[in-house]
GROMACS .gro file of N, CA and C in nm:
model
  240
    1MET      N    1  16.288  15.028  11.570
    1MET     CA    2  16.326  15.012  11.432
    1MET      C    3  16.303  15.145  11.361
    2PRO      N    4  16.386  15.176  11.265
    2PRO     CA    5  16.367  15.301  11.192
    2PRO      C    6  16.238  15.299  11.109
    3THR      N    7  16.183  15.416  11.085
    3THR     CA    8  16.064  15.428  11.003
    3THR      C    9  16.096  15.386  10.860
    4GLY      N   10  16.003  15.317  10.795
    4GLY     CA   11  16.021  15.272  10.658
    4GLY      C   12  16.040  15.122  10.650
    5THR      N   13  16.059  15.075  10.528
    5THR     CA   14  16.077  14.933  10.502
    5THR      C   15  16.226  14.900  10.494
    6ALA      N   16  16.264  14.792  10.560
    6ALA     CA   17  16.405  14.750  10.557
    6ALA      C   18  16.412  14.598  10.568
    7ARG      N   19  16.523  14.544  10.522
    7ARG     CA   20  16.548  14.399  10.530
    7ARG      C   21  16.639  14.375  10.650
    8TYR      N   22  16.607  14.272  10.729
    8TYR     CA   23  16.683  14.241  10.849
    8TYR      C   24  16.724  14.094  10.850
    9ARG      N   25  16.828  14.066  10.927
    9ARG     CA   26  16.876  13.929  10.948
    9ARG      C   27  16.891  13.910  11.097
   10LEU      N   28  16.826  13.805  11.149
   10LEU     CA   29  16.835  13.770  11.290
   10LEU      C   30  16.907  13.636  11.300
   11ALA      N   31  17.020  13.633  11.370
   11ALA     CA   32  17.098  13.511  11.387
   11ALA      C   33  17.112  13.482  11.535
   12LEU      N   34  17.085  13.358  11.573
   12LEU     CA   35  17.094  13.315  11.712
   12LEU      C   36  17.180  13.190  11.722
   13THR      N   37  17.253  13.179  11.832
   13THR     CA   38  17.330  13.060  11.862
   13THR      C   39  17.298  13.019  12.005
   14ALA      N   40  17.267  12.893  12.024
   14ALA     CA   41  17.243  12.839  12.157
   14ALA      C   42  17.348  12.732  12.184
   15THR      N   43  17.418  12.744  12.295
   15THR     CA   44  17.518  12.645  12.332
   15THR      C   45  17.484  12.585  12.468
   16ARG      N   46  17.519  12.459  12.483
   16ARG     CA   47  17.498  12.389  12.610
   16ARG      C   48  17.632  12.369  12.677
   17GLY      N   49  17.627  12.327  12.803
   17GLY     CA   50  17.750  12.302  12.878
   17GLY      C   51  17.828  12.183  12.822
   18LYS      N   52  17.944  12.162  12.875
   18LYS     CA   53  18.033  12.055  12.828
   18LYS      C   54  17.978  11.915  12.857
   19ASP      N   55  17.871  11.905  12.937
   19ASP     CA   56  17.811  11.774  12.964
   19ASP      C   57  17.747  11.715  12.840
   20TYR      N   58  17.721  11.796  12.738
   20TYR     CA   59  17.661  11.750  12.613
   20TYR      C   60  17.771  11.730  12.511
   21LYS      N   61  17.816  11.607  12.494
   21LYS     CA   62  17.925  11.583  12.399
   21LYS      C   63  17.873  11.572  12.255
   22ASP      N   64  17.744  11.541  12.240
   22ASP     CA   65  17.682  11.535  12.107
   22ASP      C   66  17.585  11.651  12.095
   23SER      N   67  17.597  11.727  11.992
   23SER     CA   68  17.502  11.836  11.965
   23SER      C   69  17.496  11.936  12.079
   24ASP      N   70  17.605  12.005  12.103
   24ASP     CA   71  17.608  12.104  12.211
   24ASP      C   72  17.589  12.246  12.160
   25ARG      N   73  17.560  12.261  12.030
   25ARG     CA   74  17.542  12.396  11.973
   25ARG      C   75  17.438  12.391  11.861
   26VAL      N   76  17.352  12.491  11.857
   26VAL     CA   77  17.253  12.505  11.751
   26VAL      C   78  17.257  12.648  11.701
   27ASP      N   79  17.262  12.665  11.569
   27ASP     CA   80  17.258  12.797  11.506
   27ASP      C   81  17.129  12.810  11.427
   28ALA      N   82  17.065  12.925  11.435
   28ALA     CA   83  16.943  12.953  11.358
   28ALA      C   84  16.955  13.093  11.298
   29GLU      N   85  16.897  13.109  11.180
   29GLU     CA   86  16.905  13.238  11.113
   29GLU      C   87  16.777  13.264  11.035
   30TRP      N   88  16.723  13.385  11.047
   30TRP     CA   89  16.605  13.427  10.975
   30TRP      C   90  16.637  13.557  10.903
   31THR      N   91  16.588  13.571  10.781
   31THR     CA   92  16.597  13.696  10.707
   31THR      C   93  16.454  13.739  10.676
   32PHE      N   94  16.423  13.865  10.701
   32PHE     CA   95  16.286  13.911  10.683
   32PHE      C   96  16.285  14.059  10.648
   33THR      N   97  16.172  14.104  10.595
   33THR     CA   98  16.149  14.244  10.566
   33THR      C   99  16.050  14.297  10.667
   34SER      N  100  16.075  14.415  10.718
   34SER     CA  101  15.986  14.476  10.816
   34SER      C  102  15.960  14.620  10.777
   35ARG      N  103  15.841  14.666  10.815
   35ARG     CA  104  15.804  14.804  10.786
   35ARG      C  105  15.759  14.869  10.916
   36ALA      N  106  15.818  14.980  10.952
   36ALA     CA  107  15.782  15.054  11.073
   36ALA      C  108  15.722  15.188  11.032
   37ASP      N  109  15.619  15.230  11.107
   37ASP     CA  110  15.554  15.357  11.076
   37ASP      C  111  15.587  15.465  11.180
   38GLY      N  112  15.684  15.438  11.265
   38GLY     CA  113  15.722  15.534  11.368
   38GLY      C  114  15.645  15.518  11.498
   39ALA      N  115  15.541  15.435  11.498
   39ALA     CA  116  15.465  15.409  11.621
   39ALA      C  117  15.546  15.319  11.713
   40THR      N  118  15.511  15.317  11.837
   40THR     CA  119  15.586  15.235  11.933
   40THR      C  120  15.518  15.101  11.960
   41ASN      N  121  15.420  15.064  11.881
   41ASN     CA  122  15.351  14.936  11.899
   41ASN      C  123  15.440  14.821  11.855
   42ALA      N  124  15.461  14.728  11.943
   42ALA     CA  125  15.543  14.611  11.910
   42ALA      C  126  15.455  14.504  11.847
   43VAL      N  127  15.507  14.441  11.744
   43VAL     CA  128  15.437  14.332  11.676
   43VAL      C  129  15.533  14.214  11.670
   44PRO      N  130  15.489  14.093  11.708
   44PRO     CA  131  15.580  13.979  11.702
   44PRO      C  132  15.620  13.947  11.558
   45PHE      N  133  15.743  13.903  11.542
   45PHE     CA  134  15.791  13.862  11.410
   45PHE      C  135  15.731  13.726  11.375
   46PRO      N  136  15.691  13.706  11.250
   46PRO     CA  137  15.633  13.578  11.209
   46PRO      C  138  15.742  13.476  11.174
   47LEU      N  139  15.814  13.429  11.275
   47LEU     CA  140  15.925  13.336  11.251
   47LEU      C  141  15.875  13.193  11.246
   48SER      N  142  15.929  13.117  11.156
   48SER     CA  143  15.900  12.974  11.145
   48SER      C  144  16.027  12.895  11.176
   49VAL      N  145  16.009  12.774  11.224
   49VAL     CA  146  16.124  12.688  11.253
   49VAL      C  147  16.099  12.548  11.198
   50VAL      N  148  16.208  12.481  11.165
   50VAL     CA  149  16.204  12.342  11.122
   50VAL      C  150  16.255  12.258  11.239
   51ARG      N  151  16.179  12.157  11.278
   51ARG     CA  152  16.220  12.066  11.386
   51ARG      C  153  16.261  11.933  11.324
   52PHE      N  154  16.368  11.877  11.375
   52PHE     CA  155  16.421  11.750  11.328
   52PHE      C  156  16.383  11.641  11.428
   53HIS      N  157  16.338  11.524  11.380
   53HIS     CA  158  16.292  11.417  11.468
   53HIS      C  159  16.355  11.282  11.432
   54PRO      N  160  16.488  11.272  11.433
   54PRO     CA  161  16.549  11.142  11.402
   54PRO      C  162  16.528  11.044  11.518
   55LYS      N  163  16.519  10.917  11.487
   55LYS     CA  164  16.509  10.815  11.591
   55LYS      C  165  16.652  10.780  11.633
   56LEU      N  166  16.687  10.820  11.755
   56LEU     CA  167  16.821  10.799  11.807
   56LEU      C  168  16.818  10.712  11.932
   57SER      N  169  16.934  10.669  11.975
   57SER     CA  170  16.944  10.592  12.099
   57SER      C  171  16.920  10.683  12.219
   58LEU      N  172  16.915  10.628  12.337
   58LEU     CA  173  16.895  10.707  12.458
   58LEU      C  174  17.010  10.805  12.482
   59THR      N  175  17.124  10.780  12.420
   59THR     CA  176  17.237  10.872  12.434
   59THR      C  177  17.240  10.977  12.321
   60GLY      N  178  17.137  10.976  12.235
   60GLY     CA  179  17.128  11.075  12.128
   60GLY      C  180  17.218  11.045  12.010
   61THR      N  181  17.252  10.920  11.988
   61THR     CA  182  17.342  10.884  11.879
   61THR      C  183  17.276  10.782  11.787
   62ALA      N  184  17.334  10.766  11.667
   62ALA     CA  185  17.292  10.664  11.570
   62ALA      C  186  17.413  10.577  11.539
   63LYS      N  187  17.388  10.460  11.487
   63LYS     CA  188  17.495  10.367  11.453
   63LYS      C  189  17.585  10.429  11.345
   64ALA      N  190  17.714  10.424  11.367
   64ALA     CA  191  17.810  10.480  11.272
   64ALA      C  192  17.794  10.415  11.135
   65GLY      N  193  17.791  10.496  11.032
   65GLY     CA  194  17.782  10.447  10.895
   65GLY      C  195  17.643  10.407  10.850
   66ALA      N  196  17.546  10.406  10.941
   66ALA     CA  197  17.410  10.365  10.905
   66ALA      C  198  17.334  10.483  10.845
   67ARG      N  199  17.247  10.453  10.751
   67ARG     CA  200  17.158  10.556  10.696
   67ARG      C  201  17.034  10.561  10.783
   68ILE      N  202  16.994  10.680  10.820
   68ILE     CA  203  16.872  10.695  10.898
   68ILE      C  204  16.783  10.802  10.835
   69ALA      N  205  16.654  10.784  10.852
   69ALA     CA  206  16.558  10.885  10.806
   69ALA      C  207  16.550  10.993  10.914
   70VAL      N  208  16.538  11.117  10.870
   70VAL     CA  209  16.524  11.228  10.964
   70VAL      C  210  16.393  11.301  10.931
   71PRO      N  211  16.283  11.260  10.996
   71PRO     CA  212  16.156  11.329  10.972
   71PRO      C  213  16.165  11.474  11.019
   72LEU      N  214  16.092  11.561  10.950
   72LEU     CA  215  16.091  11.703  10.981
   72LEU      C  216  15.949  11.748  11.012
   73SER      N  217  15.938  11.852  11.093
   73SER     CA  218  15.809  11.919  11.110
   73SER      C  219  15.835  12.069  11.104
   74LEU      N  220  15.734  12.142  11.066
   74LEU     CA  221  15.744  12.286  11.050
   74LEU      C  222  15.648  12.352  11.148
   75GLN      N  223  15.697  12.453  11.219
   75GLN     CA  224  15.614  12.528  11.314
   75GLN      C  225  15.619  12.675  11.278
   76GLY      N  226  15.508  12.742  11.296
   76GLY     CA  227  15.501  12.886  11.269
   76GLY      C  228  15.418  12.916  11.148
   77PRO      N  229  15.421  13.041  11.103
   77PRO     CA  230  15.336  13.084  10.991
   77PRO      C  231  15.358  13.006  10.862
   78ALA      N  232  15.479  12.960  10.837
   78ALA     CA  233  15.505  12.885  10.713
   78ALA      C  234  15.434  12.750  10.713
   79ALA      N  235  15.393  12.701  10.830
   79ALA     CA  236  15.324  12.572  10.839
   79ALA      C  237  15.175  12.585  10.807
   80ALA      N  238  15.125  12.705  10.804
   80ALA     CA  239  14.981  12.725  10.779
   80ALA      C  240  14.944  12.705  10.635
   0.00000   0.00000   0.00000
C-alpha cells in the first residue's frame, strides 16, 4: 500500500456451482481507511461481517408468501 492515509473499498463475490439452485452467489463489500508508514509489516484488516440465521427447510427454502424472522449475528471488531 502506498505511504500515507487513503480510503479503500474491498469487494468480494463468492459463487457456487450449478448444484445450488437457491443462493448460489454472495456479495460482500467493505470500505475502510488505512494508513501505511512505508514499512513492510502486514497488519490484518479489522473486517466485520453480519451472519444471517433464518429457519429454513432442509432444502434451504421457506414457504412462499410467508413472513419469517431472520435473526442476525455480528462477528469481528464491530461486535466488541
